Tab-separated table of C-alpha atoms in Angstrom:
chain	number	residue	atom	x	y	z
A	1	MET	CA	30.001	-26.819	15.750
A	2	MET	CA	27.050	-24.695	15.603
A	3	GLU	CA	23.463	-25.688	15.906
A	4	GLN	CA	21.012	-24.415	12.900
A	5	PRO	CA	18.722	-22.650	12.943
A	6	LEU	CA	20.318	-20.644	15.478
A	7	PHE	CA	23.550	-20.344	14.089
A	8	GLY	CA	21.712	-18.452	10.729
A	9	ARG	CA	20.084	-16.353	13.068
A	10	ARG	CA	22.188	-14.786	14.906
A	11	LEU	CA	24.077	-14.275	10.995
A	12	LYS	CA	21.912	-13.170	9.941
A	13	GLU	CA	22.078	-10.773	12.286
A	14	LEU	CA	25.757	-9.335	12.403
A	15	ARG	CA	25.569	-9.230	8.610
A	16	LEU	CA	22.349	-6.912	8.607
A	17	ALA	CA	24.370	-4.902	12.094
A	18	ARG	CA	26.952	-4.105	9.848
A	19	GLY	CA	24.501	-2.822	6.385
A	20	LEU	CA	26.185	-5.446	4.641
A	21	SER	CA	24.410	-7.851	1.352
A	22	GLN	CA	25.189	-10.822	1.204
A	23	ALA	CA	26.925	-10.702	-1.631
A	24	ALA	CA	29.584	-8.301	-0.174
A	25	LEU	CA	29.773	-10.258	2.725
A	26	ALA	CA	30.719	-13.578	1.008
A	27	ALA	CA	32.788	-12.065	-1.249
A	28	ASP	CA	35.471	-14.169	-3.688
A	29	GLY	CA	35.444	-17.036	0.238
A	30	ILE	CA	31.871	-18.757	-0.214
A	31	SER	CA	28.763	-18.875	-2.367
A	32	THR	CA	25.420	-16.668	-2.619
A	33	GLY	CA	23.395	-19.132	-2.193
A	34	TYR	CA	25.162	-21.302	0.172
A	35	LEU	CA	25.203	-18.253	2.489
A	36	SER	CA	21.424	-17.085	2.175
A	37	ARG	CA	21.258	-21.499	3.028
A	38	LEU	CA	23.825	-21.158	6.197
A	39	GLU	CA	20.647	-17.631	7.456
A	40	SER	CA	18.054	-20.066	6.219
A	41	GLY	CA	18.757	-22.642	9.060
A	42	MET	CA	19.243	-24.870	5.588
A	43	ARG	CA	23.068	-25.566	6.087
A	44	GLN	CA	25.214	-26.706	8.511
A	45	PRO	CA	28.293	-23.944	8.800
A	46	THR	CA	31.565	-26.184	8.895
A	47	GLU	CA	34.730	-25.488	11.257
A	48	ARG	CA	35.965	-23.146	8.188
A	49	VAL	CA	32.754	-21.622	7.002
A	50	VAL	CA	32.440	-20.453	10.605
A	51	ALA	CA	35.888	-19.249	10.809
A	52	TYR	CA	35.529	-17.047	6.876
A	53	LEU	CA	32.215	-15.118	8.747
A	54	ALA	CA	33.952	-14.478	12.373
A	55	LYS	CA	36.990	-12.605	9.697
A	56	ARG	CA	34.782	-11.100	7.124
A	57	LEU	CA	32.187	-9.437	10.605
A	58	ASP	CA	35.686	-8.591	12.749
A	59	VAL	CA	34.698	-10.544	15.242
A	60	ASP	CA	35.634	-13.432	17.422
A	61	ARG	CA	34.278	-16.855	17.075
A	62	SER	CA	32.305	-16.554	20.092
A	63	ALA	CA	29.903	-13.535	18.546
A	64	PHE	CA	27.717	-16.115	16.567
A	65	GLU	CA	27.036	-17.676	20.093
A	66	VAL	CA	23.190	-16.131	20.607
A	67	GLN	CA	22.935	-14.924	23.794
A	68	SER	CA	19.099	-15.016	24.998
A	69	GLY	CA	17.801	-16.016	21.816
A	70	SER	CA	17.396	-13.554	19.428
A	71	THR	CA	18.666	-9.548	19.327
A	72	SER	CA	17.039	-7.595	21.572
A	73	LEU	CA	14.016	-4.971	20.144
A	74	ALA	CA	16.217	-2.027	20.805
A	75	GLN	CA	19.369	-3.640	18.394
A	76	ALA	CA	16.745	-3.941	16.201
A	77	LEU	CA	14.611	-0.937	16.259
A	78	THR	CA	18.829	0.439	15.753
A	79	ILE	CA	19.601	-1.103	12.654
A	80	VAL	CA	16.574	-0.546	10.847
A	81	SER	CA	16.906	3.153	11.459
A	82	SER	CA	19.138	2.717	9.356
A	83	THR	CA	18.421	1.294	6.852
A	84	ASP	CA	15.006	0.972	4.774
A	85	SER	CA	15.471	-3.126	3.221
A	86	ASP	CA	13.250	-4.799	4.108
A	87	GLU	CA	15.516	-7.694	5.271
A	88	ALA	CA	16.320	-5.437	7.637
A	89	VAL	CA	12.184	-4.564	9.038
A	90	GLU	CA	12.268	-8.672	8.560
A	91	LEU	CA	14.872	-9.175	11.568
A	92	LEU	CA	12.942	-6.615	12.757
A	93	VAL	CA	9.868	-8.974	12.629
A	94	THR	CA	12.241	-11.664	14.389
A	95	ALA	CA	13.407	-10.238	17.904
A	96	LEU	CA	8.959	-8.079	17.950
A	97	ASP	CA	8.048	-12.100	18.069
A	98	HIS	CA	10.961	-13.089	20.636
A	99	ALA	CA	10.432	-10.792	23.202
A	100	GLU	CA	7.818	-10.480	26.862
A	101	GLY	CA	7.205	-8.136	28.295
A	102	GLY	CA	9.457	-4.908	27.634
A	103	ASP	CA	8.658	-0.982	27.553
A	104	PRO	CA	5.216	-0.608	25.342
A	105	LEU	CA	7.174	1.883	23.326
A	106	LEU	CA	9.766	0.501	22.012
A	107	ARG	CA	7.129	-2.287	21.468
A	108	TRP	CA	5.116	0.270	19.652
A	109	GLN	CA	7.855	1.898	18.133
A	110	ALA	CA	8.758	-1.566	16.161
A	111	LEU	CA	5.132	-2.487	15.806
A	112	TRP	CA	4.550	0.949	13.228
A	113	LEU	CA	7.443	0.252	11.488
A	114	ILE	CA	6.478	-3.486	11.377
A	115	ALA	CA	2.973	-1.789	9.548
A	116	ARG	CA	4.510	0.904	7.296
A	117	ARG	CA	6.156	-1.798	5.369
A	118	TRP	CA	3.443	-4.005	5.487
A	119	ARG	CA	0.877	-0.542	3.961
A	120	ARG	CA	4.478	-0.447	1.696
A	121	LEU	CA	4.090	-4.078	-0.445
A	122	GLY	CA	-0.788	-3.759	-0.335
A	123	ASN	CA	-0.101	-6.696	3.021
A	124	LYS	CA	-4.188	-4.784	4.017
A	125	ALA	CA	-4.738	-8.163	6.563
A	126	GLU	CA	-0.889	-8.143	7.860
A	127	GLU	CA	-0.712	-4.288	7.805
A	128	LEU	CA	-4.825	-4.365	10.210
A	129	ALA	CA	-3.234	-6.444	13.078
A	130	CYS	CA	-0.274	-4.161	13.280
A	131	LEU	CA	-2.237	-1.649	12.796
A	132	GLU	CA	-5.054	-3.265	15.156
A	133	GLU	CA	-2.099	-3.908	17.988
A	134	LEU	CA	-0.881	-0.367	18.163
A	135	ASP	CA	-4.245	0.230	19.589
A	136	THR	CA	-4.096	-1.459	21.948
A	137	ILE	CA	-0.395	-0.638	23.054
A	138	ALA	CA	-1.928	3.677	22.506
A	139	GLU	CA	-4.075	3.423	24.568
A	140	GLU	CA	-1.889	1.567	27.207
A	141	LEU	CA	0.256	4.397	27.105
A	142	ALA	CA	-2.543	7.382	26.775
A	143	LEU	CA	-0.482	9.309	24.421
A	144	PRO	CA	-3.112	11.493	22.450
A	145	GLU	CA	-0.227	11.791	19.473
A	146	LEU	CA	-0.286	7.919	19.101
A	147	ARG	CA	-3.755	7.489	18.871
A	148	CYS	CA	-4.595	9.755	16.674
A	149	ARG	CA	-1.454	8.416	14.712
A	150	VAL	CA	-2.954	4.699	14.674
A	151	TRP	CA	-6.724	5.576	14.535
A	152	ALA	CA	-5.530	8.062	11.243
A	153	SER	CA	-3.848	4.461	9.547
A	154	LEU	CA	-6.075	2.616	11.337
A	155	ALA	CA	-8.792	3.801	8.956
A	156	ARG	CA	-7.522	3.963	6.055
A	157	CYS	CA	-6.627	0.428	6.261
A	158	LEU	CA	-10.146	-0.528	7.067
A	159	ARG	CA	-10.692	1.828	4.260
A	160	SER	CA	-8.950	0.885	1.308
A	161	SER	CA	-9.551	-3.559	2.372
A	162	GLY	CA	-13.541	-1.894	1.974
A	163	ASP	CA	-14.748	-0.996	5.483
A	164	VAL	CA	-15.668	1.913	5.354
A	165	HIS	CA	-18.145	2.775	8.092
A	166	ARG	CA	-15.606	1.390	10.728
A	167	ALA	CA	-13.072	3.817	8.984
A	168	ILE	CA	-15.843	7.153	9.217
A	169	GLU	CA	-15.932	6.520	12.840
A	170	ILE	CA	-12.547	5.539	13.523
A	171	ALA	CA	-10.823	8.263	11.302
A	172	GLY	CA	-13.963	11.153	13.228
A	173	LYS	CA	-12.064	9.863	16.413
A	174	ALA	CA	-8.982	11.046	15.579
A	175	VAL	CA	-10.199	14.854	14.422
A	176	ARG	CA	-11.441	15.431	16.861
A	177	LEU	CA	-9.586	14.117	19.107
A	178	SER	CA	-6.874	15.799	17.218
A	179	LYS	CA	-8.590	18.883	17.614
A	180	GLU	CA	-9.653	18.514	21.730
A	181	VAL	CA	-5.561	18.051	22.623
A	182	HIS	CA	-4.403	20.936	19.997
A	183	LEU	CA	-2.395	18.529	18.122
A	184	SER	CA	0.148	19.553	14.961
A	185	VAL	CA	-0.528	20.481	11.379
A	186	SER	CA	0.551	17.112	10.384
A	187	ASP	CA	-1.465	15.418	12.654
A	188	VAL	CA	-4.894	16.928	12.500
A	189	SER	CA	-3.899	16.881	8.421
A	190	LEU	CA	-4.388	12.698	8.585
A	191	ALA	CA	-6.428	12.076	10.618
A	192	LEU	CA	-9.117	14.083	7.749
A	193	MET	CA	-7.416	12.764	4.986
A	194	ALA	CA	-8.633	9.780	6.133
A	195	LEU	CA	-11.525	10.868	7.054
A	196	VAL	CA	-12.417	12.308	4.022
A	197	ALA	CA	-11.598	9.633	1.811
A	198	ALA	CA	-13.599	7.100	4.150
A	199	GLU	CA	-16.145	9.666	3.140
A	200	ALA	CA	-16.113	10.308	-0.161
A	201	GLU	CA	-15.579	6.620	-0.584
A	202	GLU	CA	-19.336	5.600	0.424
A	203	GLY	CA	-20.650	8.685	-1.006
A	204	ARG	CA	-21.044	11.649	2.173
A	205	LEU	CA	-19.782	14.203	-0.214
A	206	PRO	CA	-20.854	17.458	1.328
A	207	ASP	CA	-19.250	15.934	4.599
A	208	ALA	CA	-16.399	15.553	2.241
A	209	ARG	CA	-16.041	18.878	0.414
A	210	ALA	CA	-16.420	20.512	4.081
A	211	HIS	CA	-13.772	18.314	6.145
A	212	VAL	CA	-11.553	18.353	2.920
A	213	ASP	CA	-11.255	21.889	2.588
A	214	GLU	CA	-10.954	22.079	6.179
A	215	LEU	CA	-8.120	20.523	5.057
A	216	VAL	CA	-6.769	22.087	2.116
A	217	GLU	CA	-6.607	25.613	4.603
A	218	LEU	CA	-4.576	23.849	7.230
A	219	VAL	CA	-1.589	22.844	5.511
A	220	ASP	CA	-2.238	26.420	2.411
A	221	GLY	CA	1.922	27.170	2.633
A	222	VAL	CA	3.196	24.200	4.559
A	223	GLY	CA	4.229	22.477	1.839
A	224	GLY	CA	6.228	19.132	0.749
A	225	PRO	CA	3.682	15.850	0.958
A	226	LEU	CA	1.438	16.589	2.893
A	227	ARG	CA	0.094	19.654	0.466
A	228	ALA	CA	0.616	16.883	-2.601
A	229	GLU	CA	-1.159	14.122	-0.536
A	230	ALA	CA	-3.906	17.521	0.789
A	231	LEU	CA	-4.461	18.442	-3.303
A	232	TRP	CA	-4.880	14.432	-3.769
A	233	SER	CA	-8.307	14.732	-1.371
A	234	ALA	CA	-9.806	17.494	-2.712
A	235	ALA	CA	-9.071	16.440	-5.978
A	236	THR	CA	-10.209	13.161	-5.291
A	237	VAL	CA	-13.922	14.855	-3.765
A	238	ARG	CA	-14.256	17.169	-6.317
A	239	PHE	CA	-14.180	13.889	-9.339
A	240	ARG	CA	-16.747	12.133	-7.298
A	241	GLN	CA	-18.932	16.067	-7.057
A	242	GLY	CA	-18.556	15.449	-10.543
A	243	ASP	CA	-16.966	18.712	-11.080
A	244	GLN	CA	-14.097	17.344	-13.684
A	245	ASP	CA	-12.385	20.261	-14.310
A	246	ALA	CA	-11.243	21.511	-10.648
A	247	ALA	CA	-10.730	17.912	-9.766
A	248	ARG	CA	-8.077	17.660	-12.701
A	249	ALA	CA	-6.343	20.999	-11.187
A	250	PHE	CA	-6.376	20.444	-8.023
A	251	LEU	CA	-4.156	17.816	-8.595
A	252	GLU	CA	-1.889	18.992	-10.830
A	253	ARG	CA	-1.044	22.015	-7.863
A	254	ALA	CA	-0.214	19.205	-5.911
A	255	ILE	CA	2.048	17.324	-8.920
A	256	ASP	CA	3.408	20.577	-9.712
A	257	GLY	CA	4.423	21.278	-5.538
A	258	LEU	CA	6.189	18.142	-5.121
A	259	ASP	CA	10.154	16.948	-5.714
A	260	GLY	CA	10.258	14.067	-6.311
A	261	ARG	CA	13.927	13.660	-3.860
A	262	ALA	CA	11.319	14.484	-0.897
A	263	ASP	CA	9.143	11.844	-1.986
A	264	LEU	CA	9.860	9.616	-4.972
A	265	THR	CA	6.823	7.007	-3.774
A	266	LEU	CA	4.715	9.729	-3.311
A	267	TRP	CA	5.581	11.756	-6.562
A	268	VAL	CA	4.934	8.437	-8.300
A	269	ARG	CA	1.495	8.308	-6.915
A	270	LEU	CA	0.535	11.226	-8.035
A	271	ARG	CA	1.499	9.798	-11.887
A	272	LEU	CA	-0.822	7.450	-11.286
A	273	ALA	CA	-3.575	8.617	-9.627
A	274	ALA	CA	-3.705	11.322	-12.447
A	275	ALA	CA	-3.542	8.534	-15.544
A	276	SER	CA	-6.377	7.167	-12.874
A	277	LEU	CA	-8.648	10.396	-13.202
A	278	SER	CA	-7.832	10.701	-17.055
A	279	LEU	CA	-9.615	7.476	-17.656
A	280	GLN	CA	-12.471	8.091	-16.021
A	281	SER	CA	-13.531	11.514	-16.925
A	282	SER	CA	-15.865	11.614	-19.440
A	283	PRO	CA	-14.610	11.576	-22.519
A	284	PRO	CA	-11.540	9.058	-21.224
A	285	LEU	CA	-8.410	11.573	-21.834
A	286	VAL	CA	-6.820	8.851	-23.479
A	287	ASP	CA	-4.036	10.563	-23.993
A	288	SER	CA	-3.056	12.459	-20.635
A	289	ALA	CA	-3.252	9.046	-19.065
A	290	GLN	CA	-0.488	7.275	-21.656
A	291	GLU	CA	1.676	10.321	-20.748
A	292	ARG	CA	1.512	10.447	-17.007
A	293	LEU	CA	2.165	6.359	-17.049
A	294	ALA	CA	5.056	6.579	-18.584
A	295	GLU	CA	6.691	9.477	-16.173
A	296	ALA	CA	5.697	6.967	-13.318
A	297	GLU	CA	6.968	3.586	-15.015
A	298	PRO	CA	10.563	4.605	-15.031
A	299	ALA	CA	10.850	5.596	-11.431
A	300	LEU	CA	9.203	2.359	-10.197
A	301	ARG	CA	12.303	0.713	-11.077
A	302	PHE	CA	13.334	2.211	-7.832
A	303	VAL	CA	10.452	2.540	-5.514
A	304	GLY	CA	7.918	-0.478	-7.173
A	305	THR	CA	6.840	-2.344	-4.889
A	306	PRO	CA	3.792	-5.609	-5.737
A	307	LEU	CA	1.031	-2.593	-5.238
A	308	LEU	CA	3.107	0.124	-6.957
A	309	ASN	CA	3.351	-2.425	-9.785
A	310	GLN	CA	0.094	-4.126	-10.248
A	311	GLU	CA	-1.850	-0.336	-10.209
A	312	LEU	CA	0.800	0.556	-12.495
A	313	LEU	CA	-0.664	-2.856	-14.794
A	314	THR	CA	-3.898	-2.166	-14.357
A	315	LEU	CA	-4.052	1.278	-15.475
A	316	LYS	CA	-2.433	-0.258	-18.157
A	317	ALA	CA	-5.340	-3.050	-18.958
A	318	HIS	CA	-7.753	0.352	-18.683
A	319	LEU	CA	-5.841	2.475	-20.920
A	320	ALA	CA	-6.179	-0.160	-23.083
A	321	PHE	CA	-9.575	-0.862	-22.674
A	322	GLU	CA	-10.821	2.635	-23.664
A	323	GLN	CA	-7.613	2.371	-27.055
A	324	GLY	CA	-9.404	-1.511	-28.309
A	325	HIS	CA	-6.137	-2.780	-27.851
A	326	TYR	CA	-8.191	-5.747	-26.438
A	327	ASP	CA	-5.899	-8.156	-26.630
A	328	ASP	CA	-3.613	-6.587	-25.128
A	329	VAL	CA	-6.554	-5.601	-21.951
A	330	ARG	CA	-6.046	-10.141	-21.210
A	331	ALA	CA	-2.667	-10.362	-21.418
A	332	LEU	CA	-2.598	-7.467	-18.584
A	333	LEU	CA	-5.463	-8.539	-16.857
A	334	ASP	CA	-3.862	-12.423	-17.394
A	335	GLU	CA	-0.571	-11.006	-16.047
A	336	LEU	CA	-2.472	-9.877	-12.889
A	337	HIS	CA	-4.106	-12.767	-11.955
A	338	GLN	CA	-0.535	-14.410	-11.388
A	339	ASP	CA	-0.500	-12.632	-8.184
A	340	GLU	CA	-2.458	-12.219	-5.148
A	341	LEU	CA	-4.110	-9.539	-5.854
A	342	TRP	CA	-2.277	-6.407	-2.987
A	343	LEU	CA	-4.787	-3.525	-5.183
A	344	SER	CA	-7.598	-1.771	-2.611
A	345	TYR	CA	-11.431	-2.667	-2.532
A	346	ARG	CA	-12.338	0.024	-5.159
A	347	ASP	CA	-9.209	-0.965	-7.532
A	348	ARG	CA	-10.177	-4.531	-7.273
A	349	ILE	CA	-13.826	-3.758	-8.193
A	350	ARG	CA	-12.730	-2.125	-11.005
A	351	LEU	CA	-10.313	-4.386	-12.064
A	352	GLY	CA	-13.666	-6.955	-12.304
A	353	VAL	CA	-15.736	-4.558	-13.862
A	354	LEU	CA	-13.400	-4.437	-16.700
A	355	GLU	CA	-13.143	-8.065	-17.936
A	356	GLY	CA	-16.638	-8.356	-17.406
A	357	ARG	CA	-16.574	-5.537	-20.035
A	358	LEU	CA	-13.757	-7.468	-21.695
A	359	LEU	CA	-15.429	-10.847	-21.643
A	360	ILE	CA	-19.232	-9.327	-23.016
A	361	LEU	CA	-16.231	-7.806	-25.626
A	362	GLU	CA	-15.008	-11.816	-26.556
A	363	GLY	CA	-18.469	-13.020	-26.874
A	364	ARG	CA	-19.076	-14.880	-23.171
A	365	LEU	CA	-22.130	-12.507	-22.590
A	366	ASP	CA	-23.232	-14.368	-20.088
A	367	GLU	CA	-20.543	-14.838	-17.528
A	368	GLY	CA	-19.896	-10.979	-18.291
A	369	LEU	CA	-23.137	-10.509	-17.751
A	370	ALA	CA	-23.158	-12.465	-14.497
A	371	GLN	CA	-19.251	-10.671	-13.468
A	372	LEU	CA	-20.920	-7.000	-13.661
A	373	LYS	CA	-24.188	-7.491	-11.511
A	374	GLN	CA	-21.906	-10.221	-8.197
A	375	LEU	CA	-19.294	-7.441	-8.566
A	376	GLY	CA	-22.879	-4.253	-7.963
A	377	ASP	CA	-24.005	-6.486	-5.515
A	378	GLU	CA	-20.991	-6.417	-3.623
A	379	ALA	CA	-20.324	-2.920	-3.951
A	380	ARG	CA	-23.895	-2.640	-2.730
A	381	ARG	CA	-23.001	-4.807	0.501
A	382	ALA	CA	-20.170	-2.982	0.980
A	383	ALA	CA	-22.216	0.367	0.588
A	384	ASN	CA	-20.054	2.214	-2.051
A	385	VAL	CA	-22.536	4.010	-3.220
A	386	ASP	CA	-20.995	5.577	-5.968
A	387	LEU	CA	-19.626	2.460	-7.385
A	388	VAL	CA	-22.919	1.226	-7.076
A	389	ALA	CA	-23.787	3.442	-9.710
A	390	GLU	CA	-21.394	3.169	-12.022
A	391	ILE	CA	-21.150	-0.462	-12.354
A	392	TRP	CA	-25.530	-0.385	-13.024
A	393	ARG	CA	-24.516	1.824	-15.536
A	394	ILE	CA	-21.926	-0.201	-17.579
A	395	LEU	CA	-24.297	-3.197	-17.050
A	396	ALA	CA	-27.574	-1.649	-18.183
A	397	GLU	CA	-25.039	0.203	-20.849
A	398	ALA	CA	-23.955	-3.955	-22.657
A	399	LEU	CA	-27.735	-5.061	-22.044
A	400	GLU	CA	-29.542	-2.385	-24.082
A	401	ASP	CA	-26.102	-3.527	-26.488
A	402	ALA	CA	-26.473	-6.894	-26.922
A	403	ARG	CA	-30.296	-5.480	-27.582
A	404	ALA	CA	-29.105	-3.725	-30.873
A	405	ALA	CA	-26.779	-6.532	-31.733
A	406	ALA	CA	-29.463	-8.666	-31.554
A	407	PRO	CA	-33.026	-7.102	-31.986
A	408	GLY	CA	-35.084	-10.572	-32.433
A	409	ALA	CA	-33.487	-11.635	-29.605
A	410	PRO	CA	-36.091	-11.467	-26.104
């Protein structure tokens, strides 16, 4: 009888290598639940089950015997390249854990795919760990293309996590390297996007404006997702500078110029961004935000991740607040807090601000004011200038409203 968990690991490798789901492999011979327990190592296989699975996979029984402990890294990369499933990436993680030495280029490629998966899911800690190791390997390989790409991704991850100062430093290195060695338009653009986002986050708006104008000129005529993201970057900078009309114009150009078949995830993210911009406008453009969210939500059935779903719920909560539907806001906040939040630093702070405002409206004045003050202090420590200004403005308005409601109070 074959021993677990080695049998389960090998069974899963063989199934994924053939592009089969658990249901397809199980068919009518065994239950999907039983197959899942076999793969996880929780159940010991019987001789009958081994024979059945060997027939279904069209392999000899000996194929379940694990050679050298795991699928090779090269095999795992081959499997992942033909499918985008999370299960295949998990197989790659396992292969990478067991790989000792070997080709650093293979290891770099594996880590890059794993980092992309963590980014898609919103797990910044895991993504950051992969990117830090990628940076080490890229330095060892001395390939400028790899160094530039990992620096741009690392800067984006750091900025999203709230470490804006380091993000600017690393993105600046990526931009300088991309120009020094004359890398592709794509590499230069991605480095500039990372730098612009970090500069805008720290309030360096003149620098961000100069770099984003350079970016838009660089991608002029390129089209596709790259141009859409560049225009989105320009919209962000214009909005932070207070030019709401120009920001909306840039974002509409990005939306109109991107075919969802080219990148459905970006298609959704642009609509979420447009909804967010509408809700942050003065006054908030509630109808426009509602329209964009209605466009994005059905597509999340196909490309939804924990992060994207949380972004949608967050925007729904902001929309419900502007509409005065405070019970709906509380319900959405409760739903968001049932799971670990994968939101970016800025979105988490703004969600906390929303909750503080709701607490005040619910009559919990001291609790709401304390939360807003705490968030303001946190944003100040992170040197996030415009977030600090927004929070203290809201705090001042809340105090003024409280004073007006109780004129005799000190």
